[in-house]
Every structure is written in structure tokens, then in C-alpha cells.
mmCIF file of C-alpha atoms in Angstrom:
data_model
loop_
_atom_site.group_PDB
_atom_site.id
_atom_site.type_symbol
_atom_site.label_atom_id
_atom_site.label_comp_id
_atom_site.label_asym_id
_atom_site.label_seq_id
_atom_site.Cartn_x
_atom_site.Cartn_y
_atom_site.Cartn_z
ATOM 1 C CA UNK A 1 -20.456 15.473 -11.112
ATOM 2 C CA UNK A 2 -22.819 17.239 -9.081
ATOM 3 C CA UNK A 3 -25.513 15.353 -9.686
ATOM 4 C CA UNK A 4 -23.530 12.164 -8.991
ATOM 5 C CA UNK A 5 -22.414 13.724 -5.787
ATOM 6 C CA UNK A 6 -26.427 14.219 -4.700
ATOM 7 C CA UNK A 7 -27.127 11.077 -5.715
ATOM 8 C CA UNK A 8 -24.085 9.523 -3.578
ATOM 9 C CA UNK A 9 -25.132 11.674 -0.506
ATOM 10 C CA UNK A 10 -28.511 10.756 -0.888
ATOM 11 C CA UNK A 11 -27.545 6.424 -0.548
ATOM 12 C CA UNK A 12 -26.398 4.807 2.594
ATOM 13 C CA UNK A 13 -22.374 4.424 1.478
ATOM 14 C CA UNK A 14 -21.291 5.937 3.866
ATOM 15 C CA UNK A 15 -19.883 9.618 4.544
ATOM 16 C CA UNK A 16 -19.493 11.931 1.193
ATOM 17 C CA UNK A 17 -16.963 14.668 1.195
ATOM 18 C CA UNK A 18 -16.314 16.895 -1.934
ATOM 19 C CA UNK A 19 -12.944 18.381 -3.154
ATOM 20 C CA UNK A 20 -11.283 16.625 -0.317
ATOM 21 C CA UNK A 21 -7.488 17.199 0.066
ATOM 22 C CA UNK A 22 -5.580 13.827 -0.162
ATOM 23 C CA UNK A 23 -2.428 14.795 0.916
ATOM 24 C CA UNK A 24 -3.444 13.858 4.921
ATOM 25 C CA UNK A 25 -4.695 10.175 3.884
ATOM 26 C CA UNK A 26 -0.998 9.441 2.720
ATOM 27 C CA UNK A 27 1.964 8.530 4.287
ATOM 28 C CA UNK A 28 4.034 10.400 1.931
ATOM 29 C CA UNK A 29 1.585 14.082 3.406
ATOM 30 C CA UNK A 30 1.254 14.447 -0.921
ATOM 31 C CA UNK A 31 -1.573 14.825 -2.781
ATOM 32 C CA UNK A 32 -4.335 16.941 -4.480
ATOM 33 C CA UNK A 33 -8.226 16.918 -3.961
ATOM 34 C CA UNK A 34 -10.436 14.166 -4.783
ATOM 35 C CA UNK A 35 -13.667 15.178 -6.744
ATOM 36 C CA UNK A 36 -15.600 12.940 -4.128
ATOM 37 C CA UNK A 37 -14.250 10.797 -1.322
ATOM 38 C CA UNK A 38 -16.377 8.203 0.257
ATOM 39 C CA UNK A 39 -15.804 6.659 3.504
ATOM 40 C CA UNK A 40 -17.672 3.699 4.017
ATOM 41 C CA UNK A 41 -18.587 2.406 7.432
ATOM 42 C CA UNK A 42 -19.226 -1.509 6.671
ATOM 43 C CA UNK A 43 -18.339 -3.654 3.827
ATOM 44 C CA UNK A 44 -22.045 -4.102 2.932
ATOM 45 C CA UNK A 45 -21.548 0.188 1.879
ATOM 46 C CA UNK A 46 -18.374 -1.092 0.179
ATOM 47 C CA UNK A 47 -20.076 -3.834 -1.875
ATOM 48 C CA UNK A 48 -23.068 -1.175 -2.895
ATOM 49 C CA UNK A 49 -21.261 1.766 -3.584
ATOM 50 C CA UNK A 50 -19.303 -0.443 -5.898
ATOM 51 C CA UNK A 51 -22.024 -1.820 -7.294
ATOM 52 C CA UNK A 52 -23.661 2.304 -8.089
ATOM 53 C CA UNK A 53 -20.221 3.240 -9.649
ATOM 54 C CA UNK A 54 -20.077 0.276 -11.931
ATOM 55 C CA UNK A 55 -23.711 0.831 -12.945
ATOM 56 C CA UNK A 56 -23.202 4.405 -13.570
ATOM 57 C CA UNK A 57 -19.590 4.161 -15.658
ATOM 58 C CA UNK A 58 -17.721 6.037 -13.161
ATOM 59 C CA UNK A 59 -14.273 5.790 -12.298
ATOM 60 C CA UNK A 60 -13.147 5.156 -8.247
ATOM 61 C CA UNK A 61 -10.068 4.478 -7.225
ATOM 62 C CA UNK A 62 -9.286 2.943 -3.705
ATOM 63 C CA UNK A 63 -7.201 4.365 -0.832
ATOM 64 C CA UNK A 64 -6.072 2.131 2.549
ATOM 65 C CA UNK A 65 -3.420 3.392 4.783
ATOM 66 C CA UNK A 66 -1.771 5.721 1.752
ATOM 67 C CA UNK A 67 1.716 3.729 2.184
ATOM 68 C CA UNK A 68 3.389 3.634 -0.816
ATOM 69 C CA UNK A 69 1.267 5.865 -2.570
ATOM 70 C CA UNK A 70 2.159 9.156 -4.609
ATOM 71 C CA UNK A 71 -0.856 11.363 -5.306
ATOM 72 C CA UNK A 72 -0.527 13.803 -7.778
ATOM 73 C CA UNK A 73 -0.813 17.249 -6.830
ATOM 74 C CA UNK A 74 -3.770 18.058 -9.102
ATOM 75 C CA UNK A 75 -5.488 15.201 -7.366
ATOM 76 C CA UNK A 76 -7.782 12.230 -8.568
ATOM 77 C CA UNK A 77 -10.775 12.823 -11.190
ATOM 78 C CA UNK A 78 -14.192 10.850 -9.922
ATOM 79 C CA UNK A 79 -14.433 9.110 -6.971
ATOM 80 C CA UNK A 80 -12.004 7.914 -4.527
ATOM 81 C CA UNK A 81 -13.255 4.904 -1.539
ATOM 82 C CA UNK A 82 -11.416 5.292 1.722
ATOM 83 C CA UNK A 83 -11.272 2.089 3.268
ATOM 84 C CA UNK A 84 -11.153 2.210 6.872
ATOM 85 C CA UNK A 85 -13.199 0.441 9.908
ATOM 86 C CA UNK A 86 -15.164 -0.881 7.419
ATOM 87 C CA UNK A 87 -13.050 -3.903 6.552
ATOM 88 C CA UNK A 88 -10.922 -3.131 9.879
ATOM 89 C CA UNK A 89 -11.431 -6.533 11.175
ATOM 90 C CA UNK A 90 -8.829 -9.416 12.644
ATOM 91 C CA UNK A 91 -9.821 -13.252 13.957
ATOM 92 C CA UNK A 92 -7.735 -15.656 14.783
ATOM 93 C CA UNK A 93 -8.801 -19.174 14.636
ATOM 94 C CA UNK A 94 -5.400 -21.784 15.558
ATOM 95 C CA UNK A 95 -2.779 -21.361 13.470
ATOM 96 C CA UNK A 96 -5.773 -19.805 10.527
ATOM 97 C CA UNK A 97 -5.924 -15.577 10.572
ATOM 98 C CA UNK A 98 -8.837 -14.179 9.104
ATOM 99 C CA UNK A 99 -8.110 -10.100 8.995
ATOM 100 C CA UNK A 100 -9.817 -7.325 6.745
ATOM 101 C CA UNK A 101 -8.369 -5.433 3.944
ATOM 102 C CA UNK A 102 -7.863 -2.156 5.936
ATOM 103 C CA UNK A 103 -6.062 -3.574 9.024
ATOM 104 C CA UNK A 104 -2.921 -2.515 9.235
ATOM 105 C CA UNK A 105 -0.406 -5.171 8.256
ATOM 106 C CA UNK A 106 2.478 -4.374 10.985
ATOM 107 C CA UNK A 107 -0.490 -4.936 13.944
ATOM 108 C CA UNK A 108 -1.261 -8.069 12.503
ATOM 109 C CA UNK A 109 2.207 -9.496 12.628
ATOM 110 C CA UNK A 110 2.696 -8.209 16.127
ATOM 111 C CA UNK A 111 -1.065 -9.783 17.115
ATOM 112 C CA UNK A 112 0.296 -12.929 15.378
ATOM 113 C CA UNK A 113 3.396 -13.017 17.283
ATOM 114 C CA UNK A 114 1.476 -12.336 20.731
ATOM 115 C CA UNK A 115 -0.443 -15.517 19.561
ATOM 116 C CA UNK A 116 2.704 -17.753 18.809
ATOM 117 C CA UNK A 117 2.511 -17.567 14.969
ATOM 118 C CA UNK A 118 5.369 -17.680 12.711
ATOM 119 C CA UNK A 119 5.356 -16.434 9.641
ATOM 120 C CA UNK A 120 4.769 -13.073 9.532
ATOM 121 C CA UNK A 121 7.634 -11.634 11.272
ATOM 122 C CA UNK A 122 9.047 -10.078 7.546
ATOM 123 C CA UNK A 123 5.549 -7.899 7.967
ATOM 124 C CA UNK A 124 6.879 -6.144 11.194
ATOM 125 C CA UNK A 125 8.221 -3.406 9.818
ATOM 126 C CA UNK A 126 5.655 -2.750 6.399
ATOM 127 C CA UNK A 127 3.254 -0.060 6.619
ATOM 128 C CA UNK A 128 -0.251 0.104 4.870
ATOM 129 C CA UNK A 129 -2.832 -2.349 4.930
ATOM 130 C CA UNK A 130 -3.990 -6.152 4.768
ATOM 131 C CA UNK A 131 -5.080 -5.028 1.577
ATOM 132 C CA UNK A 132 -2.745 -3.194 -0.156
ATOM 133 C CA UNK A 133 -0.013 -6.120 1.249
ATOM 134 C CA UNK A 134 -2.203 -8.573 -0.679
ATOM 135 C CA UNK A 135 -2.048 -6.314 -3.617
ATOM 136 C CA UNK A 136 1.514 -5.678 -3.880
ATOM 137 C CA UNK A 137 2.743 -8.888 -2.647
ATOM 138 C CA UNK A 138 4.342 -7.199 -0.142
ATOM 139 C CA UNK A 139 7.828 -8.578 1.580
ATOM 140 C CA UNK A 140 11.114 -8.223 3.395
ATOM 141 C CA UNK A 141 13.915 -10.012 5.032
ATOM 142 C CA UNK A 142 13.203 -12.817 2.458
ATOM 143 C CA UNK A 143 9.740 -13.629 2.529
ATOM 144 C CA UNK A 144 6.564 -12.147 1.522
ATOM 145 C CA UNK A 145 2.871 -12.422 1.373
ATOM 146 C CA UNK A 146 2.536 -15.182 -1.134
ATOM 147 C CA UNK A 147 4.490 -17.560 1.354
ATOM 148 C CA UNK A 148 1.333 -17.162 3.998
ATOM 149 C CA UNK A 149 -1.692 -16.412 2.089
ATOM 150 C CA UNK A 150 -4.092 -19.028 1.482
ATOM 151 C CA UNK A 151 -7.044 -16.679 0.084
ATOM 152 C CA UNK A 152 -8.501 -13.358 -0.477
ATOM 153 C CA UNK A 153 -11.804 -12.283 -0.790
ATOM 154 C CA UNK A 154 -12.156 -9.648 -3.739
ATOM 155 C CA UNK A 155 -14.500 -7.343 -4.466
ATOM 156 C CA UNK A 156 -14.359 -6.688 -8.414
ATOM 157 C CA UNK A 157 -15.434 -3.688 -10.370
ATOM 158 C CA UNK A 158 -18.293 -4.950 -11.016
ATOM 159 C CA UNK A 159 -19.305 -5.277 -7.583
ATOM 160 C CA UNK A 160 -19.369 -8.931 -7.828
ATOM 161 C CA UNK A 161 -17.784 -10.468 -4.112
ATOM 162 C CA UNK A 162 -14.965 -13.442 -5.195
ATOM 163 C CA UNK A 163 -12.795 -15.503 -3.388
ATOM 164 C CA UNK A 164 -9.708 -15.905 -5.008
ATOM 165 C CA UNK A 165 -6.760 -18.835 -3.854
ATOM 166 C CA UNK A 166 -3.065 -17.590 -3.661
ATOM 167 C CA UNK A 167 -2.360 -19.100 -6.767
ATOM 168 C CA UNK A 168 -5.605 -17.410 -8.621
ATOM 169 C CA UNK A 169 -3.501 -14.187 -8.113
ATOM 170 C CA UNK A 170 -0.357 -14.828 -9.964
ATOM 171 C CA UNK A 171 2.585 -13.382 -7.626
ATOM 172 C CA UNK A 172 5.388 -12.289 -8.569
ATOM 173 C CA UNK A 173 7.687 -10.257 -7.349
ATOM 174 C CA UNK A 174 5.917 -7.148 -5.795
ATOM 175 C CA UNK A 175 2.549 -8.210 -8.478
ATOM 176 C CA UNK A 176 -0.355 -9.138 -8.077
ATOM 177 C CA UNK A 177 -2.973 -10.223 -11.188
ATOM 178 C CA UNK A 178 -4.731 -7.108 -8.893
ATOM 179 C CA UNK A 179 -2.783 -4.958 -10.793
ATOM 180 C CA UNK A 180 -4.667 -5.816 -13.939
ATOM 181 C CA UNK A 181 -7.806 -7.296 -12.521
ATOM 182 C CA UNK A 182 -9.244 -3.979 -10.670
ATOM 183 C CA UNK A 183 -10.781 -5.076 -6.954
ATOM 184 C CA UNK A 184 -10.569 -4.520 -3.187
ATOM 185 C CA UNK A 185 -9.251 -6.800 -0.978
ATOM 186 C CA UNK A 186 -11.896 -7.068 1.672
ATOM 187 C CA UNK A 187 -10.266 -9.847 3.642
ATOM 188 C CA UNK A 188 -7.249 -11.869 3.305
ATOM 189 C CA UNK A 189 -7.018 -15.569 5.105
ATOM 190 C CA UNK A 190 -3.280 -16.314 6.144
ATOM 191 C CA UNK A 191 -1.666 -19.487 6.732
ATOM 192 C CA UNK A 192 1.164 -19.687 9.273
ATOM 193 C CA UNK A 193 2.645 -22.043 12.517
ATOM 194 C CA UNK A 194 3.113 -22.256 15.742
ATOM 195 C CA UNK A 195 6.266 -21.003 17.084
ATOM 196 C CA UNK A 196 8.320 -19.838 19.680
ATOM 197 C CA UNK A 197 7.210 -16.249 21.281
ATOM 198 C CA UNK A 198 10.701 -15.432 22.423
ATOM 199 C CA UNK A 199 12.504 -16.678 19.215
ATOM 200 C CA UNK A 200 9.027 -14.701 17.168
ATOM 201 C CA UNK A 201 9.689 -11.519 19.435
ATOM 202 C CA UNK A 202 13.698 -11.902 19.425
ATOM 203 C CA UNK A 203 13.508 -11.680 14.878
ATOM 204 C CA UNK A 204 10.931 -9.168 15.066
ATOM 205 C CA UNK A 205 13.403 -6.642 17.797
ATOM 206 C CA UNK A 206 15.898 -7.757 15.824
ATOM 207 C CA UNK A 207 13.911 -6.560 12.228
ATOM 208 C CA UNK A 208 13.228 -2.964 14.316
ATOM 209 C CA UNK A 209 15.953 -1.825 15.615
ATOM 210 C CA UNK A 210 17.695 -2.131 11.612
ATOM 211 C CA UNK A 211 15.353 -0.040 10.859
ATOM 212 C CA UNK A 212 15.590 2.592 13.146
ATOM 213 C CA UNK A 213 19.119 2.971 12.341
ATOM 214 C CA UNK A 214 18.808 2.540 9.011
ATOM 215 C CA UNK A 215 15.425 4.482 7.676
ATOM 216 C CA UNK A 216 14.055 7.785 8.044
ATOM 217 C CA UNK A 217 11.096 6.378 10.124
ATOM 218 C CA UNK A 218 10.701 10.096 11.417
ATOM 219 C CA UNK A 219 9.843 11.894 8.012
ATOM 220 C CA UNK A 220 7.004 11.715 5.876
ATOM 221 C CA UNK A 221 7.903 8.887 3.086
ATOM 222 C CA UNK A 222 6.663 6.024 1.264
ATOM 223 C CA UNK A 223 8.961 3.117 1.813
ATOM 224 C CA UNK A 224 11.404 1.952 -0.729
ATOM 225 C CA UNK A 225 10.280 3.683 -3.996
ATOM 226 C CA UNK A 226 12.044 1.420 -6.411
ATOM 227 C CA UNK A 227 11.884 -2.524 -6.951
ATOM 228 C CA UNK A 228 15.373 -4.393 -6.444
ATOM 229 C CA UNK A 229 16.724 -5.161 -9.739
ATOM 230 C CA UNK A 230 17.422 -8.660 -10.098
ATOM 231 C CA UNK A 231 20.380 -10.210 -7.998
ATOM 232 C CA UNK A 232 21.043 -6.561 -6.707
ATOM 233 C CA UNK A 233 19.465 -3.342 -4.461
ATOM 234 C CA UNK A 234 17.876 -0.641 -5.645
ATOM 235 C CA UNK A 235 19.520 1.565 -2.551
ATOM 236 C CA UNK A 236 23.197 0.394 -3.194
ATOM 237 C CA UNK A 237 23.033 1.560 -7.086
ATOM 238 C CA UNK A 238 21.346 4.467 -5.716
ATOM 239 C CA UNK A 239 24.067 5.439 -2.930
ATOM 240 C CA UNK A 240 27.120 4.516 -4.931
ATOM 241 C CA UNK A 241 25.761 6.485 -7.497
ATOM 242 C CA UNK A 242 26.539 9.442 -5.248
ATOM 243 C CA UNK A 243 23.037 10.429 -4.889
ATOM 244 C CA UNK A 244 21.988 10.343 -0.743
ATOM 245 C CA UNK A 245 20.770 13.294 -0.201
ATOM 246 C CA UNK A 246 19.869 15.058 -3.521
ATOM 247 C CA UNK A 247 16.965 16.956 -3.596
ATOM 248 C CA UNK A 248 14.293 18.597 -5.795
ATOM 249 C CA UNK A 249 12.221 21.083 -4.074
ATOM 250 C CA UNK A 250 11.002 19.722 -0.920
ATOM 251 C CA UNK A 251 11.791 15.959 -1.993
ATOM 252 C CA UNK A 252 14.989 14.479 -0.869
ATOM 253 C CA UNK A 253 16.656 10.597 -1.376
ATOM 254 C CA UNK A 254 17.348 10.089 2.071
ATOM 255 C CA UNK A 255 20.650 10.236 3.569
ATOM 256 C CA UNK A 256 19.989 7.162 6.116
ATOM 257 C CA UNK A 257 18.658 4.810 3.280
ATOM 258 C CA UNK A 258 19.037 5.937 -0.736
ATOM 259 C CA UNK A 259 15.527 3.515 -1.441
ATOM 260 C CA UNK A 260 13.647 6.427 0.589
ATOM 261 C CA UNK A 261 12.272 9.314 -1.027
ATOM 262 C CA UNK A 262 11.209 11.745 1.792
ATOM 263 C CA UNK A 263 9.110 14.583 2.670
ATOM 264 C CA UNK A 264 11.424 17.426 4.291
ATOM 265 C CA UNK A 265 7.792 19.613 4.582
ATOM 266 C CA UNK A 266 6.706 21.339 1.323
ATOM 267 C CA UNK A 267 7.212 18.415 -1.141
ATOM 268 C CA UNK A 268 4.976 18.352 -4.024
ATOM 269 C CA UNK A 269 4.124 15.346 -6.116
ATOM 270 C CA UNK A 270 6.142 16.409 -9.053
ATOM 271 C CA UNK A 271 9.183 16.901 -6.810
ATOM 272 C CA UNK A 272 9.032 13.453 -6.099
ATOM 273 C CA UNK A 273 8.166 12.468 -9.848
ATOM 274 C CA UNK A 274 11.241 14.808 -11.021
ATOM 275 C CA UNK A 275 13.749 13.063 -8.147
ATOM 276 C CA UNK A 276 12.554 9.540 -9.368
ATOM 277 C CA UNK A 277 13.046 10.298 -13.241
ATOM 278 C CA UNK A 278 16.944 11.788 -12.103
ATOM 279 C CA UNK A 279 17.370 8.709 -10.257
ATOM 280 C CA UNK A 280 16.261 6.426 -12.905
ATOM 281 C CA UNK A 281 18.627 8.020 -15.573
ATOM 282 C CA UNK A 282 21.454 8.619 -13.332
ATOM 283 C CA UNK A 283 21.491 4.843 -12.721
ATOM 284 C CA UNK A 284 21.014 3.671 -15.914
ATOM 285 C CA UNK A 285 23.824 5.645 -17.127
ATOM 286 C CA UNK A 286 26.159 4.757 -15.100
ATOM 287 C CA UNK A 287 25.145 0.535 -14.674
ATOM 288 C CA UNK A 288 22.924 0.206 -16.942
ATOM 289 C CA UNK A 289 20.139 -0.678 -14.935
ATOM 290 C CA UNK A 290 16.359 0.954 -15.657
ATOM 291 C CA UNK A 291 15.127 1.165 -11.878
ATOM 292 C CA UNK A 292 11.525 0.481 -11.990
ATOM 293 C CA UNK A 293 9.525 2.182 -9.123
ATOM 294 C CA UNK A 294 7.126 0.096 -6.835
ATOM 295 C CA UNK A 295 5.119 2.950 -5.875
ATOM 296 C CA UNK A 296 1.857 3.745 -7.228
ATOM 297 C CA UNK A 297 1.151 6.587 -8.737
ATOM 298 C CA UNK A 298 -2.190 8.009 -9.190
ATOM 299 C CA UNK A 299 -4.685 10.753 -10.046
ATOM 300 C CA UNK A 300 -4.483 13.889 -12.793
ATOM 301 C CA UNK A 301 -0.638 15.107 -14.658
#
């Protein structure tokens, strides 16, 4: 490793930091050290540092924004890419939005809205990135991103650069053929309409102030950590299974919303692990319904 780690710092990829804590680049504050983190500055350090890795056999994983994200406390083995203003770009171009894997989804929809586009008004209130949005086919309120993507530019493990149509990635519900094809999202090119501003901004209040009285918006969390099962929610099982507010060491299923895991301060990553396995059996038990999480887990048990 430390010979990789010479020969990383010694390329133009970007900045190289060793045994980096992880825990700050999440929203969830969880998370060991990364063997080697690179932040790349450009998508040109992106594509090449890709390209070393692949050449080399060694593992990377990619972090955006570190929404729904659990890190394990022991951390992530090789190389982890921190995507940041590198692909932190946004165009419009009429009712066409081109906008880079690391910029943050909820900006876009409120820059979309500010331009008098529909369509994106479900993204208001989901945190990470362009990217991991793509990824996860991310949604709410009814819609999601395979109702407004028209194509995504991938960068595969190879280091090859690919553009991929919405239908290339085979969406389902919160799944992406990312899951099983590795790649970064370097920039996604949405689809929407013109609209109304007022009636835009009037859905998108409207989408805010739920969730200000509804999730813990003020503690360290992940979103919803479970999928909805099918023709039900994941947070009414959870709540009339009696469980708001159960904890495991610093974890706790919040009391405002039971599809929250959060972070009262000193959670660790198996905290959270431990609360999601109760959850999962509790449930199951009692409706006979396996909850499957839609958070991603990653690094060293």
C-alpha cells in the first residue's frame, strides 16, 4: 500500500490523504479510515486515476455527498475517490439540464424551479448527489429519477467514459444496472417542462414544510433506511410495531419518522447495523414482511 500511495502522490489525481477518517464525509457523521482517499479536482483526474486503479488491480470505491451511506467503523480497505468540484457542474439549456455527478440533487431542483421547470419538484427534499440520485433511482412524492432522465455519462471500472440512455440502466425501484455494473456518474442529462413558478414553488413549500414536521432534519441520519415493501411503508410497519424510539448505543429509530435511523452523537456503525437487524426481525415476526434496507453499506466487518 505504501508504495501505491507514492505512486498516487506522485500523479496529478488530485489531493492524496492517508488513513483518512470517513465519518465527516457522511451524512450519517459514521465511519472508519480509508487506506487512501483521493480528491480529485477535474474529471480529467477522475477519468486517470480510474484508469491507474484498473491497471494496477486495486479496489476504489466512490463517495459523493455520503447521504445514505453507512461506513463501517473499521473503515474501507484500498482506495476511496471523493467526488466533489470536480464533476460539480450545472447548465441549463431550455427545458434540457446538463448537471455533474457531484451536484447536489436538492440545488438542482430548486435551480430548476427558479428556471420554470417541472419535474423535479419530488427531488426537493433528497440529499446527496446528481450521482448517487442516478444510481439509486432516487424518488418521492410519486416520482423519481427515471421519469426525467434522458442520459448519463458513466465512467466504468475500466476507465472507459460511456454514455448510457435511461433505459440502458434498467430502473427499478430504488436500482440501477449501477449496482452491478461498477461506474461513476459524471453527468446526468434531465428531461423536464416548462411550468408554472408559483404552482413549482407552491409543491415544493408544500414538500418542505412535511418534512420539517415530520423528519429529524436536525440530527445526523441517512434518510429512510429501508425500501417500502410493496403496496405498503416501511415507517408504518416500523411504528406500529412499537419501535419509535428504540435504541442501540448511540443509534436510535427516530421518534418523528420510524424510516429514520439517527445519530444522537456517539453512534457507531454497528449500532446502526444491530438496530437494522432488530428491526428487520421484529417486523417480520410480527407481518411477515423481510424489510430490505436501501442504504449502502460499505467498507471492512
Amino acid at each position: 500500500m505504501q508504495k501505491l500511495i507514492s505512486d498516487l502522490q506522485a500523479s496529478n489525481f488530485g489531493e492524496i490523504r492517508t488513513n483518512e477518517r470517513l465519518a465527516p464525509y457522511t451524512t450519517w457523521k459514521i465511519g472508519g479510515p480509508a487506506d487512501c482517499l483521493i480528491i480529485p479536482y477535474s474529471k480529467e483526474q477522475v477519468v486517470a486515476a480510474i484508469c491507474f486503479l484498473h491497471e494496477r488491480g486495486v479496489p476504489w470505491t466512490i463517495i459523493g455527498r455520503g447521504s445514505n451511506l453507512l461506513v463501517s467503523d473499521k473503515g474501507i480497505r484500498g482506495v476511496v475517490i471523493k467526488l466533489g468540484q470536480a464533476l460539480d457542474t450545472l447548465r441549463f439549456d431550455g427545458t434540457t439540464v446538463y448537471a455533474g455527478g457531484s451536484y447536489s440533487f436538492i440545488k438542482l431542483s430548486v435551480l430548476a424551479a427558479k428556471e420554470g421547470l417541472t419535474g423535479m419538484e419530488f427531488a426537493s427534499g433528497i440529499p446527496g448527489s446528481v450521482g448517487g440520485a442516478v444510481y439509486m433511482n432516487a424518488g418521492a412524492h410519486g416520482s423519481d429519477v427515471s421519469r426525467i432522465l434522458k442520459q448519463a455519462e458513466v465512467i466504468l471500472d475500466t476507465g472507459e467514459l460511456v454514455v448510457m440512455q435511461a433505459e440502458d440502466l434498467k430502473y427499478a425501484y430504488r436500482h440501477s444496472i449501477l449496482h452491478t455494473l461498477p461506474g461513476i456518474v459524471t453527468e446526468a442529462v434531465f428531461e423536464l417542462q416548462a411550468g408554472d413558478r408559483h404552482e413549482i414553488a407552491g409543491a415544493m413549500a408544500a414538500y418542505r414544510d412535511r418534512r420539517l414536521r415530520t423528519q429529524p432534519l436536525q440530527l445526523a441520519c441517512a434518510g429512510s433506511v429501508f425500501r417500502n415493501p410493496a403496496g405498503g411503508f416501511a415507517a408504518k410497519l416500523i411504528e406500529e410495531a412499537g419501535l419509535k424510539g428504540k435504541r442501540v448505543g448511540g443509534a436510535e429509530i427516530s421518534t418523528l419518522h420510524a424510516n429514520f435511523i439517527v445519530n444522537t452523537g456517539d453512534a457507531t456503525a454497528e449500532d446502526v447495523l444491530a438496530l437494522i437487524n432488530e428491526v428487520q426481525l421484529i417486523v417480520e415476526n410480527m407481518y411477515g414482511i423481510k424489510l430490505v434496507p436501501e442504504v449502502l453499506v460499505m467498507g471492512e466487518r
